[in-house]
mmCIF file of N, CA and C and ligand atoms in Angstrom:
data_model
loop_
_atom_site.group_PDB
_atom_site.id
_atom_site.type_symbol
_atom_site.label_atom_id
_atom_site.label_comp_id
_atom_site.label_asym_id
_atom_site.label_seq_id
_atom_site.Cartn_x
_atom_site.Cartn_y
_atom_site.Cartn_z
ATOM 1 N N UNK H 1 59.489 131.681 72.615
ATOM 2 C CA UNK H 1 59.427 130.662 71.548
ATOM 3 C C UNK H 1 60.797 130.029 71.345
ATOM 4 N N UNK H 2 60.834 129.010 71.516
ATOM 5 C CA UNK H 2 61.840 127.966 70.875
ATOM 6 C C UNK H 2 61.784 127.091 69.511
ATOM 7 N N UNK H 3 63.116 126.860 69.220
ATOM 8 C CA UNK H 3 62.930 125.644 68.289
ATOM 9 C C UNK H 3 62.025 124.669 67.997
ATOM 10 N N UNK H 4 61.975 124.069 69.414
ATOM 11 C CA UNK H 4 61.349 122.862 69.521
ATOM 12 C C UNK H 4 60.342 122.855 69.815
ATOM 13 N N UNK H 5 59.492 124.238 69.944
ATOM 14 C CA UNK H 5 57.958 124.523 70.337
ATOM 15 C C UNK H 5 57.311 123.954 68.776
ATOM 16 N N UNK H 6 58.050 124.262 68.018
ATOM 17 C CA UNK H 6 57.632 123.590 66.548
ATOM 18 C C UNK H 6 57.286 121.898 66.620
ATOM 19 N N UNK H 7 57.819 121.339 67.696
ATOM 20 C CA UNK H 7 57.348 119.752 67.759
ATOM 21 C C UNK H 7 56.204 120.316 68.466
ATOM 22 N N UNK H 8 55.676 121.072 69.086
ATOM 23 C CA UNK H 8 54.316 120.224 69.932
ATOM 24 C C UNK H 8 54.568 119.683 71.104
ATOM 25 N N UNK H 9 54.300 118.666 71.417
ATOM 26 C CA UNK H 9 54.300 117.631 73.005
ATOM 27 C C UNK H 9 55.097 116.944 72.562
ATOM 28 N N UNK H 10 55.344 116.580 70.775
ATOM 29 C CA UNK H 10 55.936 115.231 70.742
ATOM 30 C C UNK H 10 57.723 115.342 71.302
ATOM 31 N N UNK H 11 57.611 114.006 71.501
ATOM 32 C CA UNK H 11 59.146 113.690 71.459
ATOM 33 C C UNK H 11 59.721 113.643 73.197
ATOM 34 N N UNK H 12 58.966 114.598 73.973
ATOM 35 C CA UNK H 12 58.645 114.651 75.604
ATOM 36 C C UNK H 12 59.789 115.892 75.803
ATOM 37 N N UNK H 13 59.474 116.118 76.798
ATOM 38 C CA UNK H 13 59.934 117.369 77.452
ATOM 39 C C UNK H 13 61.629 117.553 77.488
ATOM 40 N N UNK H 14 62.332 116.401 78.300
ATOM 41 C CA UNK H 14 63.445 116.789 78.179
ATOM 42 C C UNK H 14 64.386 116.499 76.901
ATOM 43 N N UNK H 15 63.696 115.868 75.862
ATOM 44 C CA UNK H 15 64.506 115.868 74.872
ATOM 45 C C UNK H 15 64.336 117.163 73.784
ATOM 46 N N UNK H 16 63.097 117.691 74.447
ATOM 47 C CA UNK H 16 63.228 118.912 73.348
ATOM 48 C C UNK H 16 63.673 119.688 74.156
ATOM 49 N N UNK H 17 63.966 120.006 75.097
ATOM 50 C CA UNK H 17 65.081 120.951 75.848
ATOM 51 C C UNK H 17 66.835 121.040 75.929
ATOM 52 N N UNK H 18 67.141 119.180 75.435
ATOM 53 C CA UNK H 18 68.113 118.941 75.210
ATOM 54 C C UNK H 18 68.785 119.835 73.402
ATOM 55 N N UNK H 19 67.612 119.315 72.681
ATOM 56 C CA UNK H 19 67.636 119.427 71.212
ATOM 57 C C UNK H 19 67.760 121.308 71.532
ATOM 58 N N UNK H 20 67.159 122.038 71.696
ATOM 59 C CA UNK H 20 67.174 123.461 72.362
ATOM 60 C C UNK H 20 68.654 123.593 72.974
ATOM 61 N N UNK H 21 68.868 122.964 73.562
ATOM 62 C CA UNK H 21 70.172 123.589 74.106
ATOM 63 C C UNK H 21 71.875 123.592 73.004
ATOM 64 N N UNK H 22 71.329 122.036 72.587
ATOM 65 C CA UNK H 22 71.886 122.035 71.063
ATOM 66 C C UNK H 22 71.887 123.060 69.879
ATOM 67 N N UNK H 23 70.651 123.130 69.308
ATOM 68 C CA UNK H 23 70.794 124.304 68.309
ATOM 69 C C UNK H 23 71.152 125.256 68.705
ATOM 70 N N UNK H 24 70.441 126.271 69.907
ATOM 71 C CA UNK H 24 71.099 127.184 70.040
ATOM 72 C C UNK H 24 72.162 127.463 70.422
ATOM 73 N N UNK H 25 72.770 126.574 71.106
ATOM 74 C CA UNK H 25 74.128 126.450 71.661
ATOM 75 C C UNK H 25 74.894 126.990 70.484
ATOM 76 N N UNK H 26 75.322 126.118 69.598
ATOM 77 C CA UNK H 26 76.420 126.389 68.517
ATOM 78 C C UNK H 26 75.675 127.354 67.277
ATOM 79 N N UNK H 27 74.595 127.488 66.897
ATOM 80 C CA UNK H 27 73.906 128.398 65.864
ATOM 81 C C UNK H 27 73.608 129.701 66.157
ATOM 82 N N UNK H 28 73.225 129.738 67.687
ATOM 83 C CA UNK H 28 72.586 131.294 67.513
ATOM 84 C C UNK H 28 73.552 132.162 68.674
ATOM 85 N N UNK H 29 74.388 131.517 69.642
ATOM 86 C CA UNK H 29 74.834 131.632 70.616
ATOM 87 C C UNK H 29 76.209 132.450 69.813
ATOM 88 N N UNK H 30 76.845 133.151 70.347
ATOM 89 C CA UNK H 30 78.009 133.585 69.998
ATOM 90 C C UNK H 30 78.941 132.885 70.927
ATOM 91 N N UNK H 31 80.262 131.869 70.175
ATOM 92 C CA UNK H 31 80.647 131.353 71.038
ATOM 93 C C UNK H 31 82.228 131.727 71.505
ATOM 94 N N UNK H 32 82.579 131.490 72.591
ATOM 95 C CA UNK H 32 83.428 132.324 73.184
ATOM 96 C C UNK H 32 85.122 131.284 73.006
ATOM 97 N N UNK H 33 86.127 131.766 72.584
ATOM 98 C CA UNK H 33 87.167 131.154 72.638
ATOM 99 C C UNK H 33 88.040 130.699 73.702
ATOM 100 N N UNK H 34 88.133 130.196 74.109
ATOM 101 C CA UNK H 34 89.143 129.236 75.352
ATOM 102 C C UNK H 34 90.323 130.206 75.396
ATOM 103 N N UNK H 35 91.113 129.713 74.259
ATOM 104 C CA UNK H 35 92.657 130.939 74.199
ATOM 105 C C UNK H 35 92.767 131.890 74.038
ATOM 106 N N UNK H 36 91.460 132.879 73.233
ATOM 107 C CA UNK H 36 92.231 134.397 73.285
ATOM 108 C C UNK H 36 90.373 135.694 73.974
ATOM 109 N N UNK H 37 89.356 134.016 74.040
ATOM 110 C CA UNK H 37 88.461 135.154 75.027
ATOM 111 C C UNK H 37 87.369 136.062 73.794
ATOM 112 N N UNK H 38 87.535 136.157 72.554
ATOM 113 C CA UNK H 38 87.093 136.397 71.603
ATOM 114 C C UNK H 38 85.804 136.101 70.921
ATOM 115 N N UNK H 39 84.696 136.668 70.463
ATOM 116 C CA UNK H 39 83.005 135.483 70.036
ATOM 117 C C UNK H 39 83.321 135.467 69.175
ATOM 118 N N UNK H 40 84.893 135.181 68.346
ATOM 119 C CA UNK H 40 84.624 135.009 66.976
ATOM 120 C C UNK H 40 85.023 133.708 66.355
ATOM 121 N N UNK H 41 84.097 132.193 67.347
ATOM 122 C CA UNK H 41 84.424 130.825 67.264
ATOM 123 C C UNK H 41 83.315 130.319 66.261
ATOM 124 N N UNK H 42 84.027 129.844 65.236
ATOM 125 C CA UNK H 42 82.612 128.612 64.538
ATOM 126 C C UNK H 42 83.037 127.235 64.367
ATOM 127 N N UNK H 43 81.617 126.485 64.359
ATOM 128 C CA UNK H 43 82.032 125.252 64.429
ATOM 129 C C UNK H 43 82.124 124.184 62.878
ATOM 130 N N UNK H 44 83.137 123.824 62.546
ATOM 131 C CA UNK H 44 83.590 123.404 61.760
ATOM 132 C C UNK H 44 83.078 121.678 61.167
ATOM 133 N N UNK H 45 83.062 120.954 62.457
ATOM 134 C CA UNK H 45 82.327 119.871 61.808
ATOM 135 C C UNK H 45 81.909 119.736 63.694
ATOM 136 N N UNK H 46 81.235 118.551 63.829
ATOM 137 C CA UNK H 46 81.088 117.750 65.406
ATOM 138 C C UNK H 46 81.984 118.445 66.059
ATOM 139 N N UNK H 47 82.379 118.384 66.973
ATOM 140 C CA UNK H 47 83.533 118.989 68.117
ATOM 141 C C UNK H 47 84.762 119.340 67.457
ATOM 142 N N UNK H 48 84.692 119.884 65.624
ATOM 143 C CA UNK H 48 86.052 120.644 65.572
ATOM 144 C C UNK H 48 85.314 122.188 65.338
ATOM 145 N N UNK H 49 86.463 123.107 66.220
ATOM 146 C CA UNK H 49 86.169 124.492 66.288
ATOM 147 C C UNK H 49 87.309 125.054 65.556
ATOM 148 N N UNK H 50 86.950 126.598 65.200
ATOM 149 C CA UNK H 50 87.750 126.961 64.831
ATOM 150 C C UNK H 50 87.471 128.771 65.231
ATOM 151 N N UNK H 51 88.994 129.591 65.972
ATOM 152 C CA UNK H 51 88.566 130.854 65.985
ATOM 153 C C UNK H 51 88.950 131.788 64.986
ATOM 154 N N UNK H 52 88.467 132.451 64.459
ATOM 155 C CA UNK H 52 88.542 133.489 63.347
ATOM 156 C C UNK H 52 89.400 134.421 64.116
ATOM 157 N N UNK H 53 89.953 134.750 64.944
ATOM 158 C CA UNK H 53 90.879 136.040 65.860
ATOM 159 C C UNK H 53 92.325 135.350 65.835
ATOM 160 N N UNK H 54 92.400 134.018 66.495
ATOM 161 C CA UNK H 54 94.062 133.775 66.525
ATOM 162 C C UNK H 54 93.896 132.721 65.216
ATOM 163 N N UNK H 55 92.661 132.622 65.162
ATOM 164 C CA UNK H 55 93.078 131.054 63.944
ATOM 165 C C UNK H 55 93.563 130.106 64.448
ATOM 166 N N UNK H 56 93.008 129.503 65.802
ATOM 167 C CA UNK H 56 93.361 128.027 66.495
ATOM 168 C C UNK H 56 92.419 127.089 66.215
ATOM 169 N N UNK H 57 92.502 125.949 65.642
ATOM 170 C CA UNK H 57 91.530 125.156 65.323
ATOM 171 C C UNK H 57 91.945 124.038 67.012
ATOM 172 N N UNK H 58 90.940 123.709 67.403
ATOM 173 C CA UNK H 58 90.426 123.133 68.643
ATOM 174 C C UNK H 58 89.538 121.931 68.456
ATOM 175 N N UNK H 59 89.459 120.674 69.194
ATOM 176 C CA UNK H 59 88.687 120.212 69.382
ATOM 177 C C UNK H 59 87.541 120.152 71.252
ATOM 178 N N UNK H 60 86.820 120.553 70.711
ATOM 179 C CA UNK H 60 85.547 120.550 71.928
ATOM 180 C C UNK H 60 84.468 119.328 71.920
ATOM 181 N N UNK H 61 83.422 119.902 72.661
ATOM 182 C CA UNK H 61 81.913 118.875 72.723
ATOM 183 C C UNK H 61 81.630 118.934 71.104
ATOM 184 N N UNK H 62 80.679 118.255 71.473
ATOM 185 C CA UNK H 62 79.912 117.757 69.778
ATOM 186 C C UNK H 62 79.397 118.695 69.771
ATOM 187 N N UNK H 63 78.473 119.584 70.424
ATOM 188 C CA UNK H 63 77.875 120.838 70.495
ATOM 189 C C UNK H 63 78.004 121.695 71.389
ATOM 190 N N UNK H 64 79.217 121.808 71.985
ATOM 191 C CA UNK H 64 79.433 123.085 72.995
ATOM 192 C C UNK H 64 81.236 123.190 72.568
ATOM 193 N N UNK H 65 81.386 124.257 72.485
ATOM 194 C CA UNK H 65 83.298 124.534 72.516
ATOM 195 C C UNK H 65 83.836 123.781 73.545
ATOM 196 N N UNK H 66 83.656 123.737 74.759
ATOM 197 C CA UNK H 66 84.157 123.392 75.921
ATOM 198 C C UNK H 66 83.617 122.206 76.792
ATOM 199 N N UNK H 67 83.775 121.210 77.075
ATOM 200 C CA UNK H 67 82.701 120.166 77.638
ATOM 201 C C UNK H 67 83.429 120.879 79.404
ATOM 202 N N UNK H 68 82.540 120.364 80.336
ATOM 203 C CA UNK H 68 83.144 120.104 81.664
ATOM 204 C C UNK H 68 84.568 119.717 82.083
ATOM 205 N N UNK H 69 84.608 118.238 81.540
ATOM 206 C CA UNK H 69 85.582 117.390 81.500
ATOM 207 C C UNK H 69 87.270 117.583 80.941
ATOM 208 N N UNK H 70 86.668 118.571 79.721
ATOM 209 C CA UNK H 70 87.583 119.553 78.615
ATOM 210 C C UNK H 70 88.620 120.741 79.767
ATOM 211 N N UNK H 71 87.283 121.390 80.558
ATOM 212 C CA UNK H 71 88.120 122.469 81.167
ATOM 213 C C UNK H 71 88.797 121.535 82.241
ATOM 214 N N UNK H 72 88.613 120.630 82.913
ATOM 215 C CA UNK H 72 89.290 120.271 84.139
ATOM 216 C C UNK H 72 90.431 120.008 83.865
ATOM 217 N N UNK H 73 90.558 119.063 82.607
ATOM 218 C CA UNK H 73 91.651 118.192 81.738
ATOM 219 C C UNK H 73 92.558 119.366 81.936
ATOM 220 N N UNK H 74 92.430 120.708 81.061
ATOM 221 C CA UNK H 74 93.101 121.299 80.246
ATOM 222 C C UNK H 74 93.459 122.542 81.915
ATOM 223 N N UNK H 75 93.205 122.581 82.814
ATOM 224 C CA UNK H 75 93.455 123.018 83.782
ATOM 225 C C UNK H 75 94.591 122.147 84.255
ATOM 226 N N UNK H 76 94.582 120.942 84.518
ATOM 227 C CA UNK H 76 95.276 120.326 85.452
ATOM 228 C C UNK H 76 96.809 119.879 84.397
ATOM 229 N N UNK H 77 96.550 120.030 83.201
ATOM 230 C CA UNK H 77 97.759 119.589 82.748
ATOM 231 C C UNK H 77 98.667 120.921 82.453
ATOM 232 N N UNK H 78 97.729 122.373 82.606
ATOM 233 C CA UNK H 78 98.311 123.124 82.674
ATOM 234 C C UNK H 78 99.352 123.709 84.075
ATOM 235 N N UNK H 79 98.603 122.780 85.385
ATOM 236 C CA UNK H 79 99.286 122.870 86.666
ATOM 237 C C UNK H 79 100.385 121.974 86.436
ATOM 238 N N UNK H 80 100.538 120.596 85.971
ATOM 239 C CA UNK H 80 101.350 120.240 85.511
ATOM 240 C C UNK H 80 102.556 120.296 84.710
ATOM 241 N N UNK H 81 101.892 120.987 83.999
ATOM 242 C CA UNK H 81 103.286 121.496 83.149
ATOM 243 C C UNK H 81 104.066 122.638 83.669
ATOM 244 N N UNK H 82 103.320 123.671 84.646
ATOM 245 C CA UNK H 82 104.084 124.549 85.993
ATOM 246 C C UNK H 82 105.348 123.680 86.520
ATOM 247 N N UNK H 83 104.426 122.617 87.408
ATOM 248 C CA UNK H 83 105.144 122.198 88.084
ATOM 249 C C UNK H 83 106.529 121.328 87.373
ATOM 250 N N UNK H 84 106.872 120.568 86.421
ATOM 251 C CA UNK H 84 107.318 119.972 85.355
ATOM 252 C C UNK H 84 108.759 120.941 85.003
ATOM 253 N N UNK H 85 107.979 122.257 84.944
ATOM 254 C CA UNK H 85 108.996 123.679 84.396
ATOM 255 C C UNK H 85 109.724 123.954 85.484
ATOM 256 N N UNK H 86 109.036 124.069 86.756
ATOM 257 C CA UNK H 86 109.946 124.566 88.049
ATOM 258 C C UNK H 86 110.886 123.439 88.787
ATOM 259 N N UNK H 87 110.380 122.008 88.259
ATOM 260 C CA UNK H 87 111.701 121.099 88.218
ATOM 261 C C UNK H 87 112.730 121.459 87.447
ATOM 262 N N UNK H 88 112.260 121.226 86.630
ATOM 263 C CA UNK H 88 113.657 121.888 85.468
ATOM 264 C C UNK H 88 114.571 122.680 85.545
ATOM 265 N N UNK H 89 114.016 123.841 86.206
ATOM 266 C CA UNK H 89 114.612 124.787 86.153
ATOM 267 C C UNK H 89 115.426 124.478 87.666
ATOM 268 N N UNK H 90 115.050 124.090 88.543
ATOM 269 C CA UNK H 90 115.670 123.989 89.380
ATOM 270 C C UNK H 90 117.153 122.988 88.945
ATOM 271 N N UNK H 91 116.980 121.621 88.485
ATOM 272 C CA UNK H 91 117.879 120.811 88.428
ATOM 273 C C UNK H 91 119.026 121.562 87.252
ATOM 274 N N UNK H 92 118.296 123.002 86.676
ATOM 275 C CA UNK H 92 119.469 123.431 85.988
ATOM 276 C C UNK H 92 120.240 124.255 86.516
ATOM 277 N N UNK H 93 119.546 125.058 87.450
ATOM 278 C CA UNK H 93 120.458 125.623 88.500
ATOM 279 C C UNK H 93 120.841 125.084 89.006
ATOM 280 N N UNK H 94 120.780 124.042 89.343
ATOM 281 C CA UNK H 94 121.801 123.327 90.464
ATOM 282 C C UNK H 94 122.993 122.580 89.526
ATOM 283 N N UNK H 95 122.954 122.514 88.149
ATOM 284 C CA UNK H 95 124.036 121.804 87.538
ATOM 285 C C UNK H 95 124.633 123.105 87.622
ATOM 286 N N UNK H 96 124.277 124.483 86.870
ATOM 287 C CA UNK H 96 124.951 125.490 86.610
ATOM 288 C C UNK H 96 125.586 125.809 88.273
ATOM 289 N N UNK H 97 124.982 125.949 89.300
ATOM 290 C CA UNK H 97 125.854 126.001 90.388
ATOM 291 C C UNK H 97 127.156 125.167 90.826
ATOM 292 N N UNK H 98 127.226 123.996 90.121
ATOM 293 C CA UNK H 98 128.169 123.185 90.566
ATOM 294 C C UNK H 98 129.262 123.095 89.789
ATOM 295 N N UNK H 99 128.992 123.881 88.488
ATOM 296 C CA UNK H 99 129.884 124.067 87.474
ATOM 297 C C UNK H 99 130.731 124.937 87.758
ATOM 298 N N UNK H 100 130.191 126.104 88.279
ATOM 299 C CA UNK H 100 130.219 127.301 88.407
ATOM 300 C C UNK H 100 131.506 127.221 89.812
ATOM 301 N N UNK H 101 131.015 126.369 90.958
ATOM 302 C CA UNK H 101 131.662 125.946 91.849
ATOM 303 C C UNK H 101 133.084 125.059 91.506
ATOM 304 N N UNK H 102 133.415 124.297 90.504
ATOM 305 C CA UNK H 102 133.926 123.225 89.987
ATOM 306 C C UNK H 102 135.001 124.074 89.231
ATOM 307 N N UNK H 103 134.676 125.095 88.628
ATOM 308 C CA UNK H 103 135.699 126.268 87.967
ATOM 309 C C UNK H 103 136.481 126.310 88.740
ATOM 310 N N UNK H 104 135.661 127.482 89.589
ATOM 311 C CA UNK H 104 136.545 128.381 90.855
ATOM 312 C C UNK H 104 137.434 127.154 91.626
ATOM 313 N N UNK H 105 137.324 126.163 92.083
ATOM 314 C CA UNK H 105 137.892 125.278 92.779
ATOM 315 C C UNK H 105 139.123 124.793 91.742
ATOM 316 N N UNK H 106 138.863 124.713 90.327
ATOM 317 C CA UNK H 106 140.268 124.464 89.765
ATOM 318 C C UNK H 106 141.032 125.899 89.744
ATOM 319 N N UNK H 107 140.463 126.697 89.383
ATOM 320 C CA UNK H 107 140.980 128.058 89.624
ATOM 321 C C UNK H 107 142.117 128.233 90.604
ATOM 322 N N UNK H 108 141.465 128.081 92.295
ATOM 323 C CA UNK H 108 142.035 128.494 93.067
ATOM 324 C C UNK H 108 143.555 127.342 93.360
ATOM 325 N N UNK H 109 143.063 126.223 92.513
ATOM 326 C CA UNK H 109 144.169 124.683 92.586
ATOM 327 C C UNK H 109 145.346 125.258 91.899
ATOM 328 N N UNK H 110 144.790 126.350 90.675
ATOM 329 C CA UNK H 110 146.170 126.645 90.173
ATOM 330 C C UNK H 110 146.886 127.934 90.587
ATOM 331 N N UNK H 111 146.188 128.511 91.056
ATOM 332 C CA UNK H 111 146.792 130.234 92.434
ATOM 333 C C UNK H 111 147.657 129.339 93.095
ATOM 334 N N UNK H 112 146.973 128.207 93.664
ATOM 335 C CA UNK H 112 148.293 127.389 94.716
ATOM 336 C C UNK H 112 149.183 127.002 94.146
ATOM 337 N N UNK H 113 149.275 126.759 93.154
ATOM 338 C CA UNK H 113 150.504 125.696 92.545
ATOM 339 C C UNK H 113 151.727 126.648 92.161
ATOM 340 N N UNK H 114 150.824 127.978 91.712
ATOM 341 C CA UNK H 114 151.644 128.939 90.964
ATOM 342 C C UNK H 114 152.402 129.298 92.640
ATOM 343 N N UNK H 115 151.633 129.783 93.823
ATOM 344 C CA UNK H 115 152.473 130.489 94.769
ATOM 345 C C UNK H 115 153.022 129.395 95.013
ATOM 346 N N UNK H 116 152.872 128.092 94.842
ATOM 347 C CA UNK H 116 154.514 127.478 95.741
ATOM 348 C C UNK H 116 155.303 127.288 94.527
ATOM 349 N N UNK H 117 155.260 126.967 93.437
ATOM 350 C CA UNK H 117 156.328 126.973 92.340
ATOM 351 C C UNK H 117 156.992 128.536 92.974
ATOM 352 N N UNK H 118 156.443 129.657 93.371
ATOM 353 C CA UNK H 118 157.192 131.021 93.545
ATOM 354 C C UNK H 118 157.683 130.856 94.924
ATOM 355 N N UNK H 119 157.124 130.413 95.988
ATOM 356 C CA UNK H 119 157.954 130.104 97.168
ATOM 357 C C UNK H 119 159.682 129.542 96.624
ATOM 358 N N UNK H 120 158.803 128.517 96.309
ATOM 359 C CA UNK H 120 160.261 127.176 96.051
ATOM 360 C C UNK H 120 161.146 127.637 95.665
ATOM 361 N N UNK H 121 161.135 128.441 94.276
ATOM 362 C CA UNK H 121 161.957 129.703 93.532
ATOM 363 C C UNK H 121 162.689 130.352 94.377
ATOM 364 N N UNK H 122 161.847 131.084 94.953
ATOM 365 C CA UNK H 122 162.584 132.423 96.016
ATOM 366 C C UNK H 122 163.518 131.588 96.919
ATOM 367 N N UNK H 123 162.805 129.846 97.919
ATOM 368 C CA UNK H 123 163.787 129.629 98.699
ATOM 369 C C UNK H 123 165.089 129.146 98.562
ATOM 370 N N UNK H 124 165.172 128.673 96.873
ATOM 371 C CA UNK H 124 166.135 128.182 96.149
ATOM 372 C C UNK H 124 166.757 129.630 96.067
ATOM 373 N N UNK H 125 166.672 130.702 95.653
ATOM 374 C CA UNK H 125 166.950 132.060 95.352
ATOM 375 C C UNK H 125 167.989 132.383 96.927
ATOM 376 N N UNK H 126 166.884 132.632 97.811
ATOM 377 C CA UNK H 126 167.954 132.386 98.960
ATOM 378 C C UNK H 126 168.574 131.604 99.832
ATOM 379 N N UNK H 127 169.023 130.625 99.564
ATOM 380 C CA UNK H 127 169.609 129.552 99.868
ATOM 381 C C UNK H 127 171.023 129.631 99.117
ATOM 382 N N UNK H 128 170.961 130.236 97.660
ATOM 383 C CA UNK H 128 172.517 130.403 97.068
ATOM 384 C C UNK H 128 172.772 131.413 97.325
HETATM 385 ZN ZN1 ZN V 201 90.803 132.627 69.753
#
């Protein structure tokens, strides 16, 4: 027995299967959370959700948490934002390497300066 066995014939077949997939979808269905995996999601108005476990309010389908379209979106901008991070991180290692390089190179500019100021010394030293 369904919902929509209460219409009868009327209304035709696939719309009372649609209307069925509707009610029970969000009313009787326990629905499952995206971020923490939890059935403790209700739906708040049209496509706003909300989970009772982390307390993330979400927008989804008009009657499903998750549309198709929802997971692909929220997949691919999550590959995105990978990839986005491992730029980053790269172009910061490579500043911090060149800094790092840019030290030592004044560093070693002033080891030189100091041993010939001490050459020069000493050859002045023996020379008188
Ligand atoms: Zn949750």
């Amino acid at each position: 027995m369904t919902i929509s066995s209460g219409f009868g014939s009327k209304y035709g077949r696939k719309i009372r299967r649609k209307y069925d997939n509707v009610t029970q979808g969000y009313k009787f269905k326990k629905l499952v959370c995206p971020f923490c995996g939890m059935k403790k999601v209700t739906r708040e108005a049209s496509g706003i959700y909300e989970c009772l476990y982390c307390k993330k309010k979400f927008a989804g389908g008009a009657y499903e948490v998750e549309t198709r379209i929802g997971k692909t979106i929220r997949s691919s901008m999550a590959k995105k934002n990978v990839k986005e991070l491992e730029v980053f991180l790269e172009e910061e290692t490579k500043i911090e390497d060149k800094g790092e390089k840019e030290e030592k190179a004044e560093k070693e500019e002033k080891v030189d300066k100091k041993e010939k100021k001490q050459k020069k010394e000493k050859a002045k030293e023996s020379e008188e």
